[in-house]
PDB file of C-alpha atoms and ligand atoms in Angstrom:
ATOM      1  CA  UNK A   1     -18.400  14.618  36.594  1.00 70.00           C
ATOM      2  CA  UNK A   2     -14.665  15.164  35.057  1.00 82.00           C
ATOM      3  CA  UNK A   3     -14.617  18.513  34.578  1.00 83.00           C
ATOM      4  CA  UNK A   4     -11.348  20.304  36.050  1.00 94.00           C
ATOM      5  CA  UNK A   5     -12.334  23.072  37.790  1.00 96.00           C
ATOM      6  CA  UNK A   6     -10.557  24.394  40.184  1.00 98.00           C
ATOM      7  CA  UNK A   7     -12.764  27.292  41.466  1.00 97.00           C
ATOM      8  CA  UNK A   8     -12.140  27.848  45.199  1.00 97.00           C
ATOM      9  CA  UNK A   9      -9.169  25.783  45.815  1.00 98.00           C
ATOM     10  CA  UNK A  10      -6.205  27.532  46.704  1.00 98.00           C
ATOM     11  CA  UNK A  11      -2.770  26.549  46.028  1.00 98.00           C
ATOM     12  CA  UNK A  12       0.308  27.597  47.631  1.00 98.00           C
ATOM     13  CA  UNK A  13       3.816  27.479  45.435  1.00 98.00           C
ATOM     14  CA  UNK A  14       6.811  27.165  46.057  1.00 98.00           C
ATOM     15  CA  UNK A  15       9.844  27.851  43.288  1.00 98.00           C
ATOM     16  CA  UNK A  16       9.235  31.178  40.997  1.00 98.00           C
ATOM     17  CA  UNK A  17      12.043  32.757  40.272  1.00 97.00           C
ATOM     18  CA  UNK A  18      11.308  33.394  37.142  1.00 97.00           C
ATOM     19  CA  UNK A  19       9.246  33.791  34.075  1.00 97.00           C
ATOM     20  CA  UNK A  20      10.741  29.877  32.784  1.00 97.00           C
ATOM     21  CA  UNK A  21      10.462  28.200  35.888  1.00 98.00           C
ATOM     22  CA  UNK A  22       8.855  25.342  36.007  1.00 98.00           C
ATOM     23  CA  UNK A  23       6.800  26.479  39.285  1.00 98.00           C
ATOM     24  CA  UNK A  24       5.386  29.558  36.973  1.00 98.00           C
ATOM     25  CA  UNK A  25       4.082  26.987  34.374  1.00 98.00           C
ATOM     26  CA  UNK A  26       2.079  25.812  37.206  1.00 98.00           C
ATOM     27  CA  UNK A  27       1.055  28.343  38.091  1.00 98.00           C
ATOM     28  CA  UNK A  28      -0.525  29.778  35.229  1.00 98.00           C
ATOM     29  CA  UNK A  29      -2.269  25.904  34.448  1.00 98.00           C
ATOM     30  CA  UNK A  30      -4.355  26.363  37.894  1.00 98.00           C
ATOM     31  CA  UNK A  31      -5.207  29.707  37.391  1.00 98.00           C
ATOM     32  CA  UNK A  32      -6.963  28.981  34.275  1.00 98.00           C
ATOM     33  CA  UNK A  33      -8.747  26.465  36.034  1.00 98.00           C
ATOM     34  CA  UNK A  34     -10.009  28.659  38.272  1.00 98.00           C
ATOM     35  CA  UNK A  35      -7.814  28.375  41.211  1.00 98.00           C
ATOM     36  CA  UNK A  36      -6.322  31.261  43.627  1.00 98.00           C
ATOM     37  CA  UNK A  37      -2.687  30.772  43.568  1.00 98.00           C
ATOM     38  CA  UNK A  38       0.061  32.340  46.127  1.00 98.00           C
ATOM     39  CA  UNK A  39       3.632  32.172  45.450  1.00 98.00           C
ATOM     40  CA  UNK A  40       6.491  31.792  47.437  1.00 98.00           C
ATOM     41  CA  UNK A  41      10.401  33.647  46.275  1.00 98.00           C
ATOM     42  CA  UNK A  42      13.461  32.879  48.305  1.00 97.00           C
ATOM     43  CA  UNK A  43      14.896  36.186  48.785  1.00 96.00           C
ATOM     44  CA  UNK A  44      14.272  39.882  48.032  1.00 95.00           C
ATOM     45  CA  UNK A  45      16.674  39.651  45.356  1.00 95.00           C
ATOM     46  CA  UNK A  46      13.955  38.004  43.303  1.00 95.00           C
ATOM     47  CA  UNK A  47      11.199  39.718  44.614  1.00 95.00           C
ATOM     48  CA  UNK A  48      10.455  42.111  41.924  1.00 94.00           C
ATOM     49  CA  UNK A  49      10.237  39.580  38.737  1.00 94.00           C
ATOM     50  CA  UNK A  50       7.961  37.225  41.499  1.00 97.00           C
ATOM     51  CA  UNK A  51       5.762  40.569  41.176  1.00 97.00           C
ATOM     52  CA  UNK A  52       5.384  40.709  37.937  1.00 97.00           C
ATOM     53  CA  UNK A  53       4.566  37.557  37.212  1.00 98.00           C
ATOM     54  CA  UNK A  54       1.977  37.538  40.068  1.00 98.00           C
ATOM     55  CA  UNK A  55       0.121  40.344  38.988  1.00 98.00           C
ATOM     56  CA  UNK A  56      -0.391  37.981  35.819  1.00 98.00           C
ATOM     57  CA  UNK A  57      -2.560  35.848  37.809  1.00 98.00           C
ATOM     58  CA  UNK A  58      -4.582  37.898  39.192  1.00 96.00           C
ATOM     59  CA  UNK A  59      -2.250  39.817  41.761  1.00 97.00           C
ATOM     60  CA  UNK A  60      -0.698  36.724  43.547  1.00 98.00           C
ATOM     61  CA  UNK A  61      -0.138  36.938  47.367  1.00 98.00           C
ATOM     62  CA  UNK A  62       3.519  36.891  47.664  1.00 98.00           C
ATOM     63  CA  UNK A  63       5.132  35.311  50.878  1.00 98.00           C
ATOM     64  CA  UNK A  64       9.461  35.542  51.053  1.00 97.00           C
ATOM     65  CA  UNK A  65      10.543  32.007  52.224  1.00 98.00           C
ATOM     66  CA  UNK A  66      14.239  30.267  52.529  1.00 98.00           C
ATOM     67  CA  UNK A  67      13.799  26.775  52.688  1.00 98.00           C
ATOM     68  CA  UNK A  68      17.080  26.619  54.190  1.00 97.00           C
ATOM     69  CA  UNK A  69      16.036  27.444  57.167  1.00 93.00           C
ATOM     70  CA  UNK A  70      12.863  25.787  59.475  1.00 83.00           C
ATOM     71  CA  UNK A  71      12.436  29.493  61.060  1.00 93.00           C
ATOM     72  CA  UNK A  72      11.135  30.893  57.826  1.00 96.00           C
ATOM     73  CA  UNK A  73       8.778  27.596  56.870  1.00 97.00           C
ATOM     74  CA  UNK A  74       7.100  27.852  59.730  1.00 97.00           C
ATOM     75  CA  UNK A  75       6.143  31.523  59.538  1.00 97.00           C
ATOM     76  CA  UNK A  76       5.932  31.501  56.028  1.00 98.00           C
ATOM     77  CA  UNK A  77       3.050  28.891  57.164  1.00 98.00           C
ATOM     78  CA  UNK A  78       1.495  31.258  59.612  1.00 98.00           C
ATOM     79  CA  UNK A  79       1.452  33.858  57.365  1.00 98.00           C
ATOM     80  CA  UNK A  80      -0.320  31.767  54.718  1.00 98.00           C
ATOM     81  CA  UNK A  81      -3.034  30.526  57.339  1.00 98.00           C
ATOM     82  CA  UNK A  82      -3.742  34.064  58.135  1.00 97.00           C
ATOM     83  CA  UNK A  83      -3.529  35.571  54.332  1.00 96.00           C
ATOM     84  CA  UNK A  84      -5.388  32.579  52.669  1.00 96.00           C
ATOM     85  CA  UNK A  85      -7.215  30.285  55.216  1.00 96.00           C
ATOM     86  CA  UNK A  86      -7.128  26.980  54.072  1.00 98.00           C
ATOM     87  CA  UNK A  87      -4.741  25.016  51.605  1.00 98.00           C
ATOM     88  CA  UNK A  88      -5.749  22.774  48.794  1.00 98.00           C
ATOM     89  CA  UNK A  89      -2.804  22.268  46.908  1.00 98.00           C
ATOM     90  CA  UNK A  90       1.077  22.703  47.616  1.00 99.00           C
ATOM     91  CA  UNK A  91       3.751  22.682  44.591  1.00 99.00           C
ATOM     92  CA  UNK A  92       7.186  22.418  45.794  1.00 98.00           C
ATOM     93  CA  UNK A  93       9.373  23.235  42.525  1.00 98.00           C
ATOM     94  CA  UNK A  94      12.542  23.730  44.364  1.00 98.00           C
ATOM     95  CA  UNK A  95      16.097  22.562  44.227  1.00 98.00           C
ATOM     96  CA  UNK A  96      19.665  23.939  44.421  1.00 98.00           C
ATOM     97  CA  UNK A  97      23.339  22.219  44.429  1.00 97.00           C
ATOM     98  CA  UNK A  98      26.630  24.561  44.507  1.00 96.00           C
ATOM     99  CA  UNK A  99      28.258  25.007  40.911  1.00 94.00           C
ATOM    100  CA  UNK A 100      31.103  23.106  41.228  1.00 94.00           C
ATOM    101  CA  UNK A 101      28.913  19.802  42.073  1.00 95.00           C
ATOM    102  CA  UNK A 102      27.240  20.204  39.351  1.00 94.00           C
ATOM    103  CA  UNK A 103      29.745  18.655  37.164  1.00 92.00           C
ATOM    104  CA  UNK A 104      33.018  16.496  37.223  1.00 94.00           C
ATOM    105  CA  UNK A 105      33.807  13.702  38.775  1.00 97.00           C
ATOM    106  CA  UNK A 106      30.937  13.012  41.300  1.00 97.00           C
ATOM    107  CA  UNK A 107      33.403  11.040  43.959  1.00 98.00           C
ATOM    108  CA  UNK A 108      34.673  14.341  44.411  1.00 98.00           C
ATOM    109  CA  UNK A 109      31.615  15.793  45.666  1.00 98.00           C
ATOM    110  CA  UNK A 110      32.323  17.462  49.493  1.00 97.00           C
ATOM    111  CA  UNK A 111      30.363  16.398  52.347  1.00 98.00           C
ATOM    112  CA  UNK A 112      28.990  20.465  52.797  1.00 98.00           C
ATOM    113  CA  UNK A 113      28.123  20.484  48.771  1.00 98.00           C
ATOM    114  CA  UNK A 114      26.288  17.023  49.549  1.00 98.00           C
ATOM    115  CA  UNK A 115      24.285  18.331  52.507  1.00 98.00           C
ATOM    116  CA  UNK A 116      23.304  21.672  51.026  1.00 98.00           C
ATOM    117  CA  UNK A 117      21.639  19.817  47.457  1.00 98.00           C
ATOM    118  CA  UNK A 118      20.684  17.423  50.125  1.00 98.00           C
ATOM    119  CA  UNK A 119      19.026  19.385  52.481  1.00 98.00           C
ATOM    120  CA  UNK A 120      17.525  22.235  49.958  1.00 98.00           C
ATOM    121  CA  UNK A 121      15.654  19.869  47.683  1.00 98.00           C
ATOM    122  CA  UNK A 122      14.878  17.081  49.014  1.00 98.00           C
ATOM    123  CA  UNK A 123      14.178  17.340  52.830  1.00 98.00           C
ATOM    124  CA  UNK A 124      12.611  20.914  52.083  1.00 98.00           C
ATOM    125  CA  UNK A 125       9.224  19.368  51.601  1.00 98.00           C
ATOM    126  CA  UNK A 126       9.119  17.227  54.886  1.00 98.00           C
ATOM    127  CA  UNK A 127       8.954  21.173  56.518  1.00 98.00           C
ATOM    128  CA  UNK A 128       6.379  22.121  53.450  1.00 98.00           C
ATOM    129  CA  UNK A 129       4.185  18.670  53.953  1.00 98.00           C
ATOM    130  CA  UNK A 130       4.422  19.120  57.623  1.00 98.00           C
ATOM    131  CA  UNK A 131       3.126  22.958  58.283  1.00 98.00           C
ATOM    132  CA  UNK A 132       1.146  22.429  55.174  1.00 98.00           C
ATOM    133  CA  UNK A 133      -1.533  19.456  56.362  1.00 98.00           C
ATOM    134  CA  UNK A 134      -3.029  21.323  59.284  1.00 98.00           C
ATOM    135  CA  UNK A 135      -4.006  24.015  56.577  1.00 98.00           C
ATOM    136  CA  UNK A 136      -5.898  20.992  54.041  1.00 98.00           C
ATOM    137  CA  UNK A 137      -8.867  20.938  56.414  1.00 98.00           C
ATOM    138  CA  UNK A 138     -10.638  19.350  53.401  1.00 97.00           C
ATOM    139  CA  UNK A 139      -8.252  17.478  52.090  1.00 98.00           C
ATOM    140  CA  UNK A 140      -5.084  18.400  49.696  1.00 98.00           C
ATOM    141  CA  UNK A 141      -2.767  17.251  47.134  1.00 98.00           C
ATOM    142  CA  UNK A 142       1.213  18.622  46.561  1.00 99.00           C
ATOM    143  CA  UNK A 143       3.123  17.824  44.067  1.00 99.00           C
ATOM    144  CA  UNK A 144       7.164  18.203  43.815  1.00 99.00           C
ATOM    145  CA  UNK A 145       9.086  18.201  40.946  1.00 99.00           C
ATOM    146  CA  UNK A 146      11.517  15.667  40.066  1.00 98.00           C
ATOM    147  CA  UNK A 147      14.059  14.440  37.161  1.00 98.00           C
ATOM    148  CA  UNK A 148      14.827  10.958  35.837  1.00 98.00           C
ATOM    149  CA  UNK A 149      18.107  11.477  37.435  1.00 97.00           C
ATOM    150  CA  UNK A 150      17.102  10.168  40.645  1.00 98.00           C
ATOM    151  CA  UNK A 151      17.340   6.496  38.762  1.00 98.00           C
ATOM    152  CA  UNK A 152      19.463   6.888  36.648  1.00 97.00           C
ATOM    153  CA  UNK A 153      23.375   7.799  35.971  1.00 96.00           C
ATOM    154  CA  UNK A 154      23.106  11.685  34.305  1.00 95.00           C
ATOM    155  CA  UNK A 155      26.944  12.781  33.596  1.00 93.00           C
ATOM    156  CA  UNK A 156      27.016  15.917  35.098  1.00 93.00           C
ATOM    157  CA  UNK A 157      23.785  16.087  36.997  1.00 95.00           C
ATOM    158  CA  UNK A 158      25.814  14.285  40.162  1.00 97.00           C
ATOM    159  CA  UNK A 159      24.986  15.065  43.283  1.00 98.00           C
ATOM    160  CA  UNK A 160      21.286  16.266  42.193  1.00 97.00           C
ATOM    161  CA  UNK A 161      20.576  12.273  41.024  1.00 98.00           C
ATOM    162  CA  UNK A 162      21.108  11.865  45.071  1.00 98.00           C
ATOM    163  CA  UNK A 163      18.889  14.451  46.336  1.00 98.00           C
ATOM    164  CA  UNK A 164      15.643  12.917  43.487  1.00 98.00           C
ATOM    165  CA  UNK A 165      16.423  10.107  44.737  1.00 98.00           C
ATOM    166  CA  UNK A 166      15.089  11.149  48.587  1.00 99.00           C
ATOM    167  CA  UNK A 167      13.125  13.074  47.184  1.00 99.00           C
ATOM    168  CA  UNK A 168      11.301  10.519  45.250  1.00 99.00           C
ATOM    169  CA  UNK A 169      11.570   8.639  48.252  1.00 99.00           C
ATOM    170  CA  UNK A 170      10.354  10.960  50.694  1.00 99.00           C
ATOM    171  CA  UNK A 171       7.101  11.538  48.486  1.00 99.00           C
ATOM    172  CA  UNK A 172       5.866   8.183  48.811  1.00 99.00           C
ATOM    173  CA  UNK A 173       6.986   8.024  52.725  1.00 99.00           C
ATOM    174  CA  UNK A 174       4.329  10.902  53.003  1.00 99.00           C
ATOM    175  CA  UNK A 175       1.799   9.920  50.813  1.00 99.00           C
ATOM    176  CA  UNK A 176       1.784   7.283  52.645  1.00 99.00           C
ATOM    177  CA  UNK A 177       1.459   9.073  56.230  1.00 98.00           C
ATOM    178  CA  UNK A 178      -1.085  11.903  54.993  1.00 98.00           C
ATOM    179  CA  UNK A 179      -2.784   9.315  53.461  1.00 98.00           C
ATOM    180  CA  UNK A 180      -5.554   8.941  55.727  1.00 98.00           C
ATOM    181  CA  UNK A 181      -5.538  12.855  56.043  1.00 98.00           C
ATOM    182  CA  UNK A 182      -6.921  12.732  52.475  1.00 98.00           C
ATOM    183  CA  UNK A 183      -3.732  15.189  51.531  1.00 98.00           C
ATOM    184  CA  UNK A 184      -1.953  12.997  48.399  1.00 99.00           C
ATOM    185  CA  UNK A 185       1.585  13.261  47.274  1.00 99.00           C
ATOM    186  CA  UNK A 186       3.355  12.670  44.438  1.00 99.00           C
ATOM    187  CA  UNK A 187       6.024  14.077  41.841  1.00 99.00           C
ATOM    188  CA  UNK A 188       6.573  14.857  38.063  1.00 99.00           C
ATOM    189  CA  UNK A 189       9.358  13.364  36.646  1.00 98.00           C
ATOM    190  CA  UNK A 190      10.119  16.361  33.767  1.00 98.00           C
ATOM    191  CA  UNK A 191      12.340  16.213  30.873  1.00 98.00           C
ATOM    192  CA  UNK A 192      14.814  18.289  30.467  1.00 97.00           C
ATOM    193  CA  UNK A 193      13.291  22.089  30.217  1.00 98.00           C
ATOM    194  CA  UNK A 194      15.606  25.322  30.134  1.00 97.00           C
ATOM    195  CA  UNK A 195      15.412  27.397  33.669  1.00 97.00           C
ATOM    196  CA  UNK A 196      17.330  29.496  35.273  1.00 94.00           C
ATOM    197  CA  UNK A 197      18.950  25.947  36.971  1.00 95.00           C
ATOM    198  CA  UNK A 198      18.991  23.703  33.828  1.00 94.00           C
ATOM    199  CA  UNK A 199      21.343  25.700  32.461  1.00 88.00           C
ATOM    200  CA  UNK A 200      24.337  25.666  34.999  1.00 87.00           C
ATOM    201  CA  UNK A 201      24.359  21.269  34.670  1.00 87.00           C
ATOM    202  CA  UNK A 202      27.061  20.442  32.834  1.00 85.00           C
ATOM    203  CA  UNK A 203      26.202  18.421  29.772  1.00 88.00           C
ATOM    204  CA  UNK A 204      22.677  20.022  29.873  1.00 92.00           C
ATOM    205  CA  UNK A 205      22.315  20.798  25.779  1.00 93.00           C
ATOM    206  CA  UNK A 206      23.493  17.324  25.439  1.00 93.00           C
ATOM    207  CA  UNK A 207      21.084  15.893  27.988  1.00 93.00           C
ATOM    208  CA  UNK A 208      18.274  18.003  25.771  1.00 96.00           C
ATOM    209  CA  UNK A 209      19.953  16.234  22.392  1.00 97.00           C
ATOM    210  CA  UNK A 210      19.907  13.139  22.890  1.00 97.00           C
ATOM    211  CA  UNK A 211      15.914  13.418  25.265  1.00 96.00           C
ATOM    212  CA  UNK A 212      14.777  14.522  21.257  1.00 97.00           C
ATOM    213  CA  UNK A 213      15.964  12.238  19.346  1.00 97.00           C
ATOM    214  CA  UNK A 214      15.366   8.825  21.560  1.00 97.00           C
ATOM    215  CA  UNK A 215      12.274   9.772  22.997  1.00 98.00           C
ATOM    216  CA  UNK A 216       9.440   8.208  21.196  1.00 98.00           C
ATOM    217  CA  UNK A 217       7.118  11.237  20.581  1.00 98.00           C
ATOM    218  CA  UNK A 218      10.859  12.677  18.771  1.00 98.00           C
ATOM    219  CA  UNK A 219      10.844  15.724  20.751  1.00 98.00           C
ATOM    220  CA  UNK A 220      11.485  17.707  24.015  1.00 98.00           C
ATOM    221  CA  UNK A 221       9.201  18.321  26.613  1.00 98.00           C
ATOM    222  CA  UNK A 222       7.478  22.020  27.007  1.00 98.00           C
ATOM    223  CA  UNK A 223       6.498  24.089  29.970  1.00 98.00           C
ATOM    224  CA  UNK A 224       2.561  23.073  28.875  1.00 98.00           C
ATOM    225  CA  UNK A 225       3.002  19.496  29.139  1.00 98.00           C
ATOM    226  CA  UNK A 226       4.125  20.057  32.735  1.00 98.00           C
ATOM    227  CA  UNK A 227       1.449  22.644  33.751  1.00 98.00           C
ATOM    228  CA  UNK A 228      -1.226  20.121  32.400  1.00 98.00           C
ATOM    229  CA  UNK A 229      -0.356  16.955  34.356  1.00 98.00           C
ATOM    230  CA  UNK A 230      -0.018  19.184  37.568  1.00 98.00           C
ATOM    231  CA  UNK A 231      -3.519  20.492  37.138  1.00 98.00           C
ATOM    232  CA  UNK A 232      -4.161  16.679  36.521  1.00 98.00           C
ATOM    233  CA  UNK A 233      -2.879  16.038  40.256  1.00 98.00           C
ATOM    234  CA  UNK A 234      -3.978  19.058  41.679  1.00 98.00           C
ATOM    235  CA  UNK A 235      -7.508  18.363  40.386  1.00 98.00           C
ATOM    236  CA  UNK A 236     -10.468  15.565  41.170  1.00 96.00           C
ATOM    237  CA  UNK A 237      -9.322  14.350  38.370  1.00 97.00           C
ATOM    238  CA  UNK A 238      -6.252  12.435  39.883  1.00 98.00           C
ATOM    239  CA  UNK A 239      -8.398  11.530  43.473  1.00 98.00           C
ATOM    240  CA  UNK A 240      -6.843   7.718  43.417  1.00 98.00           C
ATOM    241  CA  UNK A 241      -2.777   9.114  42.761  1.00 98.00           C
ATOM    242  CA  UNK A 242      -0.573   9.077  45.583  1.00 99.00           C
ATOM    243  CA  UNK A 243       2.667   8.278  46.226  1.00 99.00           C
ATOM    244  CA  UNK A 244       2.841   8.563  42.616  1.00 99.00           C
ATOM    245  CA  UNK A 245       6.243   9.415  40.287  1.00 98.00           C
ATOM    246  CA  UNK A 246       5.126  10.467  37.120  1.00 98.00           C
ATOM    247  CA  UNK A 247       7.146  10.814  33.687  1.00 98.00           C
ATOM    248  CA  UNK A 248       6.836  14.164  31.752  1.00 98.00           C
ATOM    249  CA  UNK A 249       9.141  13.075  29.577  1.00 98.00           C
ATOM    250  CA  UNK A 250       7.783  12.275  26.231  1.00 98.00           C
ATOM    251  CA  UNK A 251       8.461   8.415  26.877  1.00 98.00           C
ATOM    252  CA  UNK A 252      12.126   9.115  26.926  1.00 98.00           C
ATOM    253  CA  UNK A 253      12.267   6.783  29.921  1.00 98.00           C
ATOM    254  CA  UNK A 254      10.365   3.670  28.630  1.00 98.00           C
ATOM    255  CA  UNK A 255      13.672   3.487  25.942  1.00 97.00           C
ATOM    256  CA  UNK A 256      16.652   0.758  27.123  1.00 94.00           C
ATOM    257  CA  UNK A 257      18.453   2.641  23.633  1.00 87.00           C
TER     258      UNK A 257
HETATM  259  P1  LIG B 301      14.357  27.362  38.395  1.00 91.49           P
HETATM  260  O1  LIG B 301      15.561  27.556  38.787  1.00 91.49           O
HETATM  261  O2  LIG B 301      13.964  28.292  37.353  1.00 91.49           O
HETATM  262  O3  LIG B 301      13.553  26.999  39.963  1.00 91.49           O
HETATM  263  C1  LIG B 301      14.518  26.225  41.249  1.00 91.49           C
HETATM  264  C2  LIG B 301      13.843  27.130  42.305  1.00 91.49           C
HETATM  265  O4  LIG B 301      13.894  27.396  43.191  1.00 91.49           O
HETATM  266  C3  LIG B 301      13.969  28.957  41.918  1.00 91.49           C
HETATM  267  O5  LIG B 301      12.905  29.567  42.088  1.00 91.49           O
HETATM  268  C4  LIG B 301      14.926  28.851  43.426  1.00 91.49           C
HETATM  269  O6  LIG B 301      14.396  29.917  43.644  1.00 91.49           O
HETATM  270  C5  LIG B 301      14.258  27.691  44.805  1.00 91.49           C
HETATM  271  N1  LIG B 301      14.797  27.297  45.561  1.00 91.49           N
HETATM  272  C6  LIG B 301      16.383  27.513  45.281  1.00 91.49           C
HETATM  273  N2  LIG B 301      16.847  26.944  46.370  1.00 91.49           N
HETATM  274  C7  LIG B 301      15.696  27.723  47.635  1.00 91.49           C
HETATM  275  C8  LIG B 301      15.486  28.114  48.808  1.00 91.49           C
HETATM  276  N3  LIG B 301      17.019  27.549  49.886  1.00 91.49           N
HETATM  277  N4  LIG B 301      14.562  28.550  49.031  1.00 91.49           N
HETATM  278  C9  LIG B 301      13.825  28.531  48.336  1.00 91.49           C
HETATM  279  N5  LIG B 301      13.496  28.311  47.043  1.00 91.49           N
HETATM  280  C10 LIG B 301      14.668  28.022  46.675  1.00 91.49           C
HETATM  281  O7  LIG B 301      14.294  26.135  37.854  1.00 91.49           O
HETATM  282  P2  LIG B 301      13.332  25.000  37.109  1.00 91.49           P
HETATM  283  O8  LIG B 301      13.813  24.643  36.715  1.00 91.49           O
HETATM  284  O9  LIG B 301      12.061  24.965  37.242  1.00 91.49           O
HETATM  285  O10 LIG B 301      13.420  23.666  38.919  1.00 91.49           O
HETATM  286  C11 LIG B 301      12.083  23.657  39.595  1.00 91.49           C
HETATM  287  C12 LIG B 301      12.228  21.883  40.048  1.00 91.49           C
HETATM  288  O11 LIG B 301      11.904  21.406  38.560  1.00 91.49           O
HETATM  289  C13 LIG B 301      13.585  21.434  40.493  1.00 91.49           C
HETATM  290  O12 LIG B 301      12.878  20.531  41.664  1.00 91.49           O
HETATM  291  C14 LIG B 301      14.129  20.908  38.971  1.00 91.49           C
HETATM  292  O13 LIG B 301      15.025  19.620  40.084  1.00 91.49           O
HETATM  293  C15 LIG B 301      13.113  20.360  38.784  1.00 91.49           C
HETATM  294  N6  LIG B 301      12.834  19.594  37.140  1.00 91.49           N
HETATM  295  C16 LIG B 301      13.995  20.554  36.429  1.00 91.49           C
HETATM  296  C17 LIG B 301      14.225  20.009  35.166  1.00 91.49           C
HETATM  297  C18 LIG B 301      14.342  21.088  34.474  1.00 91.49           C
HETATM  298  O14 LIG B 301      14.940  20.412  33.558  1.00 91.49           O
HETATM  299  N7  LIG B 301      14.535  22.667  33.936  1.00 91.49           N
HETATM  300  C19 LIG B 301      13.557  18.663  34.646  1.00 91.49           C
HETATM  301  C20 LIG B 301      13.223  17.999  35.886  1.00 91.49           C
HETATM  302  C21 LIG B 301      12.840  19.006  37.480  1.00 91.49           C
END
């Protein structure tokens, strides 16, 4: 009864940029359990690298989609519907802030930087779920990626902390809205991992070192730690779980000092 077998399930994964992307770890985990996986990539600049990865997971279908453009999200789902038919899982592993806004004084964040960070990193979850829902004819699961900076202050993370707070609240509101359709919406709150995005955050190295020093498990998390939890959230093992923000942080967030 309690096996993780995603045979027959179809997953659409947003946010693979390269082999270090958290989205790639999740794609591999879902594929290893038998799911058919499709990937989206943001721009043509990333196409070649994502094409190489797609080959490793059964020639995953690829779709281009920049989520800052509503038209592209809607058009993407039209193509996904035509190509894949239905969907079981959608993974939102997307974030962006202007480099200048990931360091220095938070109060100096400009209106445009604030807008862009919230638009790409939080608002995008809404159309991604709204257009996915009609394709989730047999229920479905949505997984978003967040960080503890949505709750606590991490100097350097700045406006992205606001974006994560907005994303986490959006996860809960979407879980409430789509629960009656048997669509579950959850987020994984991951500890620091070396990726294209994390490296530009001022103080990221310190964040990672301190995490390892203070976390009960005395190590940093791995991409596989996140992949495993995503597998749980994509499967029937988590059939009663929605609106949850699940820490995959080797316990860091429970510590007071
Ligand atoms: P990454 O750079 O590999 O992934 C970020 C992805 O966002 C990229 O694929 C990029 O193309 C995509 N993206 C940015 N703007 C976009 C747009 N306008 N349209 C479509 N896609 C766009 O980095 P990552 O660390 O794997 O980040 C994935 C998610 O995990 C993010 O939400 C991030 O905040 C979250 N997260 C990361 C860490 C970490 O330490 N790396 C920790 C917790 C949460």
